[in-house]
């Protein structure tokens, strides 16, 4: 379920509506005067990036404890891709620390160039898109890795049970 959550949060970052300018009402803290400006919804962007970072960290942590070679292989690929994007991520306020865990500096994020953020998080070949694809691979690998043969010789795996809603996998 963590990998599924990561896929969902990565896809949310790829939503065009998140990156469109909107009419935002801002209030001057000194005068109390309200003005309407056209700007990006930085609160929504920050919330989406924070969710992505939290979900990414959860997958990395849980995948590191997995016995499945496919889960581990996909997680290693994902963390390697994250490392390769380190420079661009740091411009968005995201650094990678101990245990391949992402850390978000919201102040840096809110001052980041919107083009940098769009490069990272939007489009088919973006960082978020690639993470979404790997999260899907991790989810599938985790589901298949827990399969067993039943006494009657048929294969029982958690993927078929997930589809029927009987099992909730961690990864």
CSV table of C-alpha atoms in Angstrom, one decimal:
chain,number,residue,atom,x,y,z
A,1,UNK,CA,0.0,0.0,0.0
A,2,UNK,CA,3.0,2.3,0.5
A,3,UNK,CA,4.0,1.9,-3.1
A,4,UNK,CA,0.5,2.6,-4.2
A,5,UNK,CA,0.4,5.7,-2.1
A,6,UNK,CA,3.7,6.9,-3.7
A,7,UNK,CA,2.3,6.2,-7.2
A,8,UNK,CA,-0.8,8.3,-6.3
A,9,UNK,CA,1.2,11.2,-4.9
A,10,UNK,CA,3.7,11.2,-7.8
A,11,UNK,CA,0.7,11.3,-10.2
A,12,UNK,CA,-0.8,14.1,-8.3
A,13,UNK,CA,2.3,16.2,-8.9
A,14,UNK,CA,1.9,15.5,-12.6
A,15,UNK,CA,-1.6,17.0,-12.6
A,16,UNK,CA,-1.5,20.1,-14.8
A,17,UNK,CA,-4.1,21.9,-12.7
A,18,UNK,CA,-1.6,22.0,-9.8
A,19,UNK,CA,0.8,24.0,-11.9
A,20,UNK,CA,-1.6,26.6,-13.3
A,21,UNK,CA,-1.8,30.1,-12.0
A,22,UNK,CA,-4.9,30.9,-10.0
A,23,UNK,CA,-6.5,34.0,-8.5
A,24,UNK,CA,-5.2,34.0,-5.0
A,25,UNK,CA,-6.5,36.4,-2.3
A,26,UNK,CA,-3.6,37.6,-0.1
A,27,UNK,CA,-4.0,39.5,3.1
A,28,UNK,CA,-1.5,42.2,4.2
A,29,UNK,CA,-0.7,41.3,7.8
A,30,UNK,CA,0.0,44.9,8.8
A,31,UNK,CA,-3.0,46.6,7.3
A,32,UNK,CA,-5.4,43.7,7.0
A,33,UNK,CA,-6.1,44.7,3.4
A,34,UNK,CA,-6.9,41.9,1.0
A,35,UNK,CA,-5.7,41.9,-2.6
A,36,UNK,CA,-6.3,39.4,-5.4
A,37,UNK,CA,-3.2,38.3,-7.4
A,38,UNK,CA,-2.6,35.8,-10.0
A,39,UNK,CA,0.0,33.3,-8.7
A,40,UNK,CA,0.6,29.6,-8.2
A,41,UNK,CA,-1.1,28.0,-5.3
A,42,UNK,CA,2.1,27.4,-3.3
A,43,UNK,CA,0.2,25.9,-0.4
A,44,UNK,CA,-1.2,23.2,-2.7
A,45,UNK,CA,2.1,22.6,-4.3
A,46,UNK,CA,3.9,22.3,-1.0
A,47,UNK,CA,1.2,19.9,0.3
A,48,UNK,CA,1.6,17.7,-2.9
A,49,UNK,CA,5.4,17.7,-2.7
A,50,UNK,CA,5.3,16.9,1.1
A,51,UNK,CA,3.0,14.0,0.5
A,52,UNK,CA,5.3,12.7,-2.3
A,53,UNK,CA,8.4,13.0,0.0
A,54,UNK,CA,6.6,11.2,2.9
A,55,UNK,CA,5.3,8.4,0.6
A,56,UNK,CA,8.8,8.0,-1.0
A,57,UNK,CA,10.4,7.7,2.4
A,58,UNK,CA,7.9,5.1,3.5
A,59,UNK,CA,8.5,3.0,0.4
A,60,UNK,CA,12.3,3.2,0.7
A,61,UNK,CA,12.2,2.2,4.3
A,62,UNK,CA,9.8,-0.7,3.8
A,63,UNK,CA,11.5,-1.9,0.6
A,64,UNK,CA,14.8,-2.1,2.5
A,65,UNK,CA,13.3,-4.7,4.7
A,66,UNK,CA,11.9,-6.8,1.9
A,67,UNK,CA,13.0,-10.3,1.1
A,68,UNK,CA,11.9,-9.9,-2.6
A,69,UNK,CA,14.8,-9.3,-5.1
A,70,UNK,CA,12.3,-7.6,-7.4
A,71,UNK,CA,11.2,-5.2,-4.7
A,72,UNK,CA,14.8,-4.5,-3.8
A,73,UNK,CA,15.9,-4.1,-7.4
A,74,UNK,CA,13.2,-1.6,-8.1
A,75,UNK,CA,13.8,0.3,-4.9
A,76,UNK,CA,17.6,0.5,-5.7
A,77,UNK,CA,16.8,1.8,-9.2
A,78,UNK,CA,14.5,4.4,-7.7
A,79,UNK,CA,17.0,5.6,-5.1
A,80,UNK,CA,19.7,5.7,-7.8
A,81,UNK,CA,17.5,7.8,-10.0
A,82,UNK,CA,16.9,10.1,-7.1
A,83,UNK,CA,20.6,10.4,-6.5
A,84,UNK,CA,21.1,11.2,-10.2
A,85,UNK,CA,18.5,14.1,-9.8
A,86,UNK,CA,20.1,15.4,-6.6
A,87,UNK,CA,21.1,18.8,-8.1
A,88,UNK,CA,17.6,19.5,-9.5
A,89,UNK,CA,15.9,18.2,-6.3
A,90,UNK,CA,18.0,20.5,-4.1
A,91,UNK,CA,16.8,23.5,-6.1
A,92,UNK,CA,13.3,22.3,-5.1
A,93,UNK,CA,14.2,22.1,-1.5
A,94,UNK,CA,14.6,18.3,-1.4
A,95,UNK,CA,17.7,16.7,-0.1
A,96,UNK,CA,18.5,13.1,0.4
A,97,UNK,CA,19.9,12.1,3.8
A,98,UNK,CA,20.7,9.0,5.8
A,99,UNK,CA,19.0,5.8,4.6
A,100,UNK,CA,18.1,7.4,1.2
A,101,UNK,CA,15.4,9.4,3.0
A,102,UNK,CA,14.2,12.6,1.4
A,103,UNK,CA,14.0,15.8,3.4
A,104,UNK,CA,11.9,18.8,2.4
A,105,UNK,CA,12.8,22.4,3.1
A,106,UNK,CA,9.4,24.1,2.5
A,107,UNK,CA,11.0,27.6,2.5
A,108,UNK,CA,13.3,26.6,-0.3
A,109,UNK,CA,10.5,24.9,-2.2
A,110,UNK,CA,8.3,28.0,-2.0
A,111,UNK,CA,11.1,30.2,-3.5
A,112,UNK,CA,12.0,27.7,-6.2
A,113,UNK,CA,11.7,28.5,-9.9
A,114,UNK,CA,8.4,27.1,-11.1
A,115,UNK,CA,10.2,25.9,-14.3
A,116,UNK,CA,12.5,23.7,-12.1
A,117,UNK,CA,9.5,22.2,-10.3
A,118,UNK,CA,7.6,21.6,-13.6
A,119,UNK,CA,10.7,19.9,-15.0
A,120,UNK,CA,10.9,17.6,-12.0
A,121,UNK,CA,7.3,16.8,-11.5
A,122,UNK,CA,5.4,17.1,-14.8
A,123,UNK,CA,5.5,15.3,-18.1
A,124,UNK,CA,5.9,11.7,-19.2
A,125,UNK,CA,9.7,11.5,-18.6
A,126,UNK,CA,9.8,13.6,-15.4
A,127,UNK,CA,11.3,12.5,-12.1
A,128,UNK,CA,7.8,12.1,-10.6
A,129,UNK,CA,6.6,10.0,-13.6
A,130,UNK,CA,9.6,7.7,-13.3
A,131,UNK,CA,9.1,7.3,-9.6
A,132,UNK,CA,5.4,6.5,-10.2
A,133,UNK,CA,6.4,3.8,-12.7
A,134,UNK,CA,8.8,2.3,-10.2
A,135,UNK,CA,6.3,2.5,-7.4
A,136,UNK,CA,3.9,0.5,-9.5
A,137,UNK,CA,6.7,-2.1,-10.2
A,138,UNK,CA,7.4,-2.3,-6.5
A,139,UNK,CA,3.8,-2.8,-5.6
A,140,UNK,CA,3.4,-5.6,-8.2
A,141,UNK,CA,6.7,-7.2,-7.1
A,142,UNK,CA,5.6,-7.1,-3.4
A,143,UNK,CA,2.2,-8.6,-4.3
A,144,UNK,CA,3.7,-11.5,-6.3
A,145,UNK,CA,6.6,-12.2,-3.9
A,146,UNK,CA,4.2,-13.2,-1.2
A,147,UNK,CA,2.6,-15.9,-3.3
A,148,UNK,CA,2.6,-19.6,-2.4
A,149,UNK,CA,1.3,-22.9,-3.8
A,150,UNK,CA,-1.7,-24.3,-2.1
A,151,UNK,CA,-2.0,-28.0,-1.2
A,152,UNK,CA,-4.1,-28.6,-4.3
A,153,UNK,CA,-1.3,-27.3,-6.5
A,154,UNK,CA,-2.8,-24.0,-7.4
A,155,UNK,CA,-0.9,-20.8,-7.0
A,156,UNK,CA,-2.1,-18.4,-4.3
A,157,UNK,CA,-0.7,-14.9,-4.3
A,158,UNK,CA,-1.6,-11.7,-2.6
A,159,UNK,CA,-2.2,-9.9,-5.9
A,160,UNK,CA,-5.3,-11.9,-6.5
A,161,UNK,CA,-6.4,-11.4,-2.9
A,162,UNK,CA,-5.6,-7.7,-3.2
A,163,UNK,CA,-7.9,-7.5,-6.2
A,164,UNK,CA,-10.6,-9.1,-4.2
A,165,UNK,CA,-9.9,-6.9,-1.2
A,166,UNK,CA,-8.8,-9.6,1.2
A,167,UNK,CA,-5.2,-8.5,1.9
A,168,UNK,CA,-3.5,-5.2,2.6
A,169,UNK,CA,0.2,-5.4,1.8
A,170,UNK,CA,2.7,-3.1,3.4
A,171,UNK,CA,4.8,-2.5,0.3
